[in-house]
PDB file of C-alpha atoms in Angstrom:
ATOM      1  CA  UNK J   1     -30.706  93.524 115.585  1.00 37.00           C
ATOM      2  CA  UNK J   2     -32.774  94.042 113.045  1.00 39.00           C
ATOM      3  CA  UNK J   3     -35.973  95.876 115.197  1.00 43.00           C
ATOM      4  CA  UNK J   4     -33.211  98.037 116.821  1.00 42.00           C
ATOM      5  CA  UNK J   5     -32.254  99.575 113.382  1.00 41.00           C
ATOM      6  CA  UNK J   6     -35.564 100.035 112.539  1.00 40.00           C
ATOM      7  CA  UNK J   7     -36.891 101.880 115.224  1.00 44.00           C
ATOM      8  CA  UNK J   8     -33.643 104.079 115.101  1.00 42.00           C
ATOM      9  CA  UNK J   9     -34.493 104.816 111.428  1.00 42.00           C
ATOM     10  CA  UNK J  10     -38.149 105.585 112.240  1.00 45.00           C
ATOM     11  CA  UNK J  11     -37.302 107.743 114.582  1.00 44.00           C
ATOM     12  CA  UNK J  12     -34.637 109.623 112.432  1.00 45.00           C
ATOM     13  CA  UNK J  13     -37.238 109.832 109.638  1.00 42.00           C
ATOM     14  CA  UNK J  14     -39.801 111.355 112.420  1.00 44.00           C
ATOM     15  CA  UNK J  15     -37.345 114.034 112.963  1.00 43.00           C
ATOM     16  CA  UNK J  16     -36.783 114.974 109.813  1.00 44.00           C
ATOM     17  CA  UNK J  17     -40.267 114.410 108.560  1.00 38.00           C
ATOM     18  CA  UNK J  18     -42.842 115.833 111.193  1.00 45.00           C
ATOM     19  CA  UNK J  19     -44.282 119.004 110.129  1.00 44.00           C
ATOM     20  CA  UNK J  20     -44.463 121.899 112.860  1.00 46.00           C
ATOM     21  CA  UNK J  21     -47.693 122.206 114.556  1.00 45.00           C
ATOM     22  CA  UNK J  22     -48.381 117.819 113.621  1.00 57.00           C
ATOM     23  CA  UNK J  23     -48.828 115.829 116.451  1.00 74.00           C
ATOM     24  CA  UNK J  24     -45.278 114.967 117.164  1.00 87.00           C
ATOM     25  CA  UNK J  25     -44.718 112.396 119.925  1.00 95.00           C
ATOM     26  CA  UNK J  26     -42.564 109.551 121.440  1.00 96.00           C
ATOM     27  CA  UNK J  27     -45.149 106.885 121.585  1.00 96.00           C
ATOM     28  CA  UNK J  28     -44.600 103.160 123.913  1.00 95.00           C
ATOM     29  CA  UNK J  29     -45.630 100.538 123.671  1.00 96.00           C
ATOM     30  CA  UNK J  30     -44.829  96.846 125.761  1.00 93.00           C
ATOM     31  CA  UNK J  31     -41.922  95.236 124.006  1.00 84.00           C
ATOM     32  CA  UNK J  32     -44.146  91.990 123.857  1.00 81.00           C
ATOM     33  CA  UNK J  33     -46.571  90.053 121.673  1.00 82.00           C
ATOM     34  CA  UNK J  34     -49.865  92.209 122.818  1.00 85.00           C
ATOM     35  CA  UNK J  35     -47.810  95.248 121.824  1.00 89.00           C
ATOM     36  CA  UNK J  36     -50.174  97.205 124.673  1.00 92.00           C
ATOM     37  CA  UNK J  37     -49.664 101.090 124.187  1.00 95.00           C
ATOM     38  CA  UNK J  38     -48.754 102.415 127.608  1.00 95.00           C
ATOM     39  CA  UNK J  39     -48.706 106.270 125.629  1.00 96.00           C
ATOM     40  CA  UNK J  40     -46.737 109.136 124.549  1.00 97.00           C
ATOM     41  CA  UNK J  41     -45.102 111.742 125.098  1.00 98.00           C
ATOM     42  CA  UNK J  42     -45.505 115.162 123.284  1.00 98.00           C
ATOM     43  CA  UNK J  43     -43.114 117.285 124.700  1.00 97.00           C
ATOM     44  CA  UNK J  44     -39.901 117.204 127.448  1.00 98.00           C
ATOM     45  CA  UNK J  45     -38.527 119.812 129.388  1.00 98.00           C
ATOM     46  CA  UNK J  46     -34.465 120.152 127.969  1.00 98.00           C
ATOM     47  CA  UNK J  47     -31.561 121.513 129.053  1.00 97.00           C
ATOM     48  CA  UNK J  48     -27.552 121.528 127.971  1.00 96.00           C
ATOM     49  CA  UNK J  49     -25.311 121.896 130.683  1.00 92.00           C
ATOM     50  CA  UNK J  50     -22.489 122.698 128.538  1.00 85.00           C
ATOM     51  CA  UNK J  51     -18.998 122.918 131.425  1.00 86.00           C
ATOM     52  CA  UNK J  52     -20.343 119.383 132.277  1.00 88.00           C
ATOM     53  CA  UNK J  53     -20.893 118.195 128.733  1.00 94.00           C
ATOM     54  CA  UNK J  54     -24.707 117.066 129.970  1.00 97.00           C
ATOM     55  CA  UNK J  55     -27.524 116.618 127.880  1.00 98.00           C
ATOM     56  CA  UNK J  56     -31.240 116.077 130.132  1.00 98.00           C
ATOM     57  CA  UNK J  57     -34.789 115.593 129.020  1.00 98.00           C
ATOM     58  CA  UNK J  58     -37.712 115.192 131.193  1.00 98.00           C
ATOM     59  CA  UNK J  59     -41.139 114.640 130.033  1.00 98.00           C
ATOM     60  CA  UNK J  60     -44.598 112.613 131.210  1.00 97.00           C
ATOM     61  CA  UNK J  61     -47.176 110.688 128.703  1.00 97.00           C
ATOM     62  CA  UNK J  62     -49.991 112.458 127.925  1.00 96.00           C
ATOM     63  CA  UNK J  63     -52.196 110.239 130.142  1.00 95.00           C
ATOM     64  CA  UNK J  64     -49.970 111.224 133.034  1.00 95.00           C
ATOM     65  CA  UNK J  65     -48.858 107.392 134.315  1.00 95.00           C
ATOM     66  CA  UNK J  66     -45.150 107.558 133.255  1.00 97.00           C
ATOM     67  CA  UNK J  67     -42.234 109.727 133.292  1.00 97.00           C
ATOM     68  CA  UNK J  68     -39.642 109.632 130.590  1.00 97.00           C
ATOM     69  CA  UNK J  69     -35.710 111.194 130.944  1.00 98.00           C
ATOM     70  CA  UNK J  70     -33.070 110.632 128.625  1.00 98.00           C
ATOM     71  CA  UNK J  71     -29.239 111.900 130.256  1.00 98.00           C
ATOM     72  CA  UNK J  72     -26.517 112.158 127.913  1.00 98.00           C
ATOM     73  CA  UNK J  73     -23.196 112.724 129.801  1.00 96.00           C
ATOM     74  CA  UNK J  74     -20.928 113.186 126.861  1.00 94.00           C
ATOM     75  CA  UNK J  75     -23.087 115.362 124.987  1.00 96.00           C
ATOM     76  CA  UNK J  76     -21.087 117.045 122.145  1.00 94.00           C
ATOM     77  CA  UNK J  77     -23.690 118.784 120.196  1.00 95.00           C
ATOM     78  CA  UNK J  78     -27.109 118.275 118.435  1.00 96.00           C
ATOM     79  CA  UNK J  79     -25.363 117.192 114.927  1.00 95.00           C
ATOM     80  CA  UNK J  80     -24.780 113.632 116.217  1.00 95.00           C
ATOM     81  CA  UNK J  81     -26.594 110.411 116.962  1.00 96.00           C
ATOM     82  CA  UNK J  82     -26.071 109.059 120.353  1.00 97.00           C
ATOM     83  CA  UNK J  83     -26.518 105.026 120.135  1.00 96.00           C
ATOM     84  CA  UNK J  84     -28.275 103.317 123.683  1.00 96.00           C
ATOM     85  CA  UNK J  85     -26.563 100.082 124.718  1.00 95.00           C
ATOM     86  CA  UNK J  86     -27.494  97.862 127.284  1.00 94.00           C
ATOM     87  CA  UNK J  87     -25.989  98.006 130.744  1.00 91.00           C
ATOM     88  CA  UNK J  88     -24.406 101.258 130.975  1.00 91.00           C
ATOM     89  CA  UNK J  89     -25.464 105.012 132.548  1.00 92.00           C
ATOM     90  CA  UNK J  90     -24.378 107.010 129.477  1.00 95.00           C
ATOM     91  CA  UNK J  91     -26.390 107.793 127.931  1.00 96.00           C
ATOM     92  CA  UNK J  92     -29.230 107.015 130.125  1.00 96.00           C
ATOM     93  CA  UNK J  93     -33.018 106.565 128.768  1.00 97.00           C
ATOM     94  CA  UNK J  94     -35.486 105.752 131.371  1.00 97.00           C
ATOM     95  CA  UNK J  95     -39.489 105.151 131.381  1.00 97.00           C
ATOM     96  CA  UNK J  96     -41.152 104.864 134.727  1.00 97.00           C
ATOM     97  CA  UNK J  97     -44.395 104.543 136.433  1.00 92.00           C
ATOM     98  CA  UNK J  98     -47.684 102.606 137.408  1.00 84.00           C
ATOM     99  CA  UNK J  99     -45.004 100.480 139.180  1.00 88.00           C
ATOM    100  CA  UNK J 100     -42.800  99.991 136.718  1.00 91.00           C
ATOM    101  CA  UNK J 101     -39.139 100.848 135.580  1.00 96.00           C
ATOM    102  CA  UNK J 102     -37.385 100.514 133.021  1.00 97.00           C
ATOM    103  CA  UNK J 103     -33.873 101.742 131.828  1.00 96.00           C
ATOM    104  CA  UNK J 104     -30.739 100.601 129.566  1.00 95.00           C
ATOM    105  CA  UNK J 105     -28.842 101.080 132.994  1.00 94.00           C
ATOM    106  CA  UNK J 106     -29.699  97.839 134.299  1.00 93.00           C
ATOM    107  CA  UNK J 107     -26.892  95.504 134.044  1.00 91.00           C
ATOM    108  CA  UNK J 108     -27.385  93.143 131.478  1.00 89.00           C
ATOM    109  CA  UNK J 109     -27.845  89.323 132.934  1.00 88.00           C
ATOM    110  CA  UNK J 110     -24.713  87.555 131.859  1.00 82.00           C
ATOM    111  CA  UNK J 111     -22.685  87.290 128.742  1.00 79.00           C
ATOM    112  CA  UNK J 112     -22.274  89.740 125.903  1.00 83.00           C
ATOM    113  CA  UNK J 113     -24.987  92.267 125.469  1.00 85.00           C
ATOM    114  CA  UNK J 114     -26.384  93.106 122.048  1.00 83.00           C
ATOM    115  CA  UNK J 115     -24.627  96.060 120.111  1.00 80.00           C
ATOM    116  CA  UNK J 116     -27.475  98.759 121.394  1.00 89.00           C
ATOM    117  CA  UNK J 117     -30.634  99.416 122.325  1.00 91.00           C
ATOM    118  CA  UNK J 118     -31.369 101.607 119.757  1.00 95.00           C
ATOM    119  CA  UNK J 119     -30.609 105.277 119.254  1.00 96.00           C
ATOM    120  CA  UNK J 120     -31.223 109.025 120.277  1.00 97.00           C
ATOM    121  CA  UNK J 121     -31.452 111.786 117.542  1.00 97.00           C
ATOM    122  CA  UNK J 122     -31.903 115.584 117.428  1.00 97.00           C
ATOM    123  CA  UNK J 123     -33.622 117.737 115.244  1.00 95.00           C
ATOM    124  CA  UNK J 124     -32.003 121.305 114.316  1.00 92.00           C
ATOM    125  CA  UNK J 125     -30.468 123.038 117.076  1.00 93.00           C
ATOM    126  CA  UNK J 126     -32.261 120.090 119.399  1.00 96.00           C
ATOM    127  CA  UNK J 127     -35.689 121.307 118.777  1.00 96.00           C
ATOM    128  CA  UNK J 128     -36.920 118.177 118.385  1.00 97.00           C
ATOM    129  CA  UNK J 129     -35.508 114.757 120.382  1.00 98.00           C
ATOM    130  CA  UNK J 130     -36.017 111.497 118.593  1.00 97.00           C
ATOM    131  CA  UNK J 131     -35.682 108.251 120.497  1.00 97.00           C
ATOM    132  CA  UNK J 132     -35.725 104.944 118.691  1.00 95.00           C
ATOM    133  CA  UNK J 133     -35.486 102.278 121.179  1.00 95.00           C
ATOM    134  CA  UNK J 134     -36.672  98.754 120.607  1.00 90.00           C
ATOM    135  CA  UNK J 135     -36.267  96.799 124.093  1.00 89.00           C
ATOM    136  CA  UNK J 136     -35.924  99.262 127.025  1.00 95.00           C
ATOM    137  CA  UNK J 137     -35.962  96.248 130.003  1.00 95.00           C
ATOM    138  CA  UNK J 138     -37.215  96.692 133.584  1.00 95.00           C
ATOM    139  CA  UNK J 139     -34.544  95.414 135.887  1.00 94.00           C
ATOM    140  CA  UNK J 140     -34.521  91.426 135.728  1.00 92.00           C
ATOM    141  CA  UNK J 141     -35.037  91.623 131.653  1.00 92.00           C
ATOM    142  CA  UNK J 142     -38.189  90.501 132.111  1.00 92.00           C
ATOM    143  CA  UNK J 143     -40.269  92.536 130.238  1.00 93.00           C
ATOM    144  CA  UNK J 144     -39.502  95.705 128.306  1.00 94.00           C
ATOM    145  CA  UNK J 145     -41.060  98.492 126.389  1.00 96.00           C
ATOM    146  CA  UNK J 146     -40.522 100.439 122.861  1.00 96.00           C
ATOM    147  CA  UNK J 147     -40.388 103.449 122.059  1.00 96.00           C
ATOM    148  CA  UNK J 148     -40.330 104.954 118.861  1.00 96.00           C
ATOM    149  CA  UNK J 149     -40.899 109.134 117.494  1.00 97.00           C
ATOM    150  CA  UNK J 150     -39.692 112.832 118.392  1.00 97.00           C
ATOM    151  CA  UNK J 151     -40.913 115.270 120.735  1.00 97.00           C
ATOM    152  CA  UNK J 152     -41.239 118.816 120.653  1.00 97.00           C
ATOM    153  CA  UNK J 153     -37.729 119.834 123.672  1.00 97.00           C
ATOM    154  CA  UNK J 154     -38.781 123.202 125.600  1.00 97.00           C
ATOM    155  CA  UNK J 155     -35.878 125.070 126.651  1.00 96.00           C
ATOM    156  CA  UNK J 156     -36.203 127.526 129.905  1.00 90.00           C
ATOM    157  CA  UNK J 157     -35.422 130.814 128.347  1.00 80.00           C
ATOM    158  CA  UNK J 158     -32.621 132.849 130.015  1.00 66.00           C
TER     159      UNK J 158
END
């Protein structure tokens, strides 16, 4: 639980402290003793569908090996943080590629899941998307990844 709080705090701090033009990115590591570095995501295509209260972000790692998605289905605004629980679809954090899929959507295997896998936060007016997730699991919860940092959200012009 403490690792999750630390990841969420790190993510929130990165949003507030990352100056414009700096190397803002969400960094991804295998959640194991080796903590193998898998890549970083510097930007994502983001959109808010107001009539459905839905936020969506999609991006790729800079090495092109993995895809990343965030969906918040009860999105209200950029001024609040969103907890990422295990075994639910709202919100969703997905990290896929290289034959490996990780998501907080997978049902928790028996018993009561921990309180939260981490948190999603936003910078001013949604310009930055911060994610601090300490254990995003695969389908059978045998492996996981940790994601922490903030990326630039790119919105389509109207």
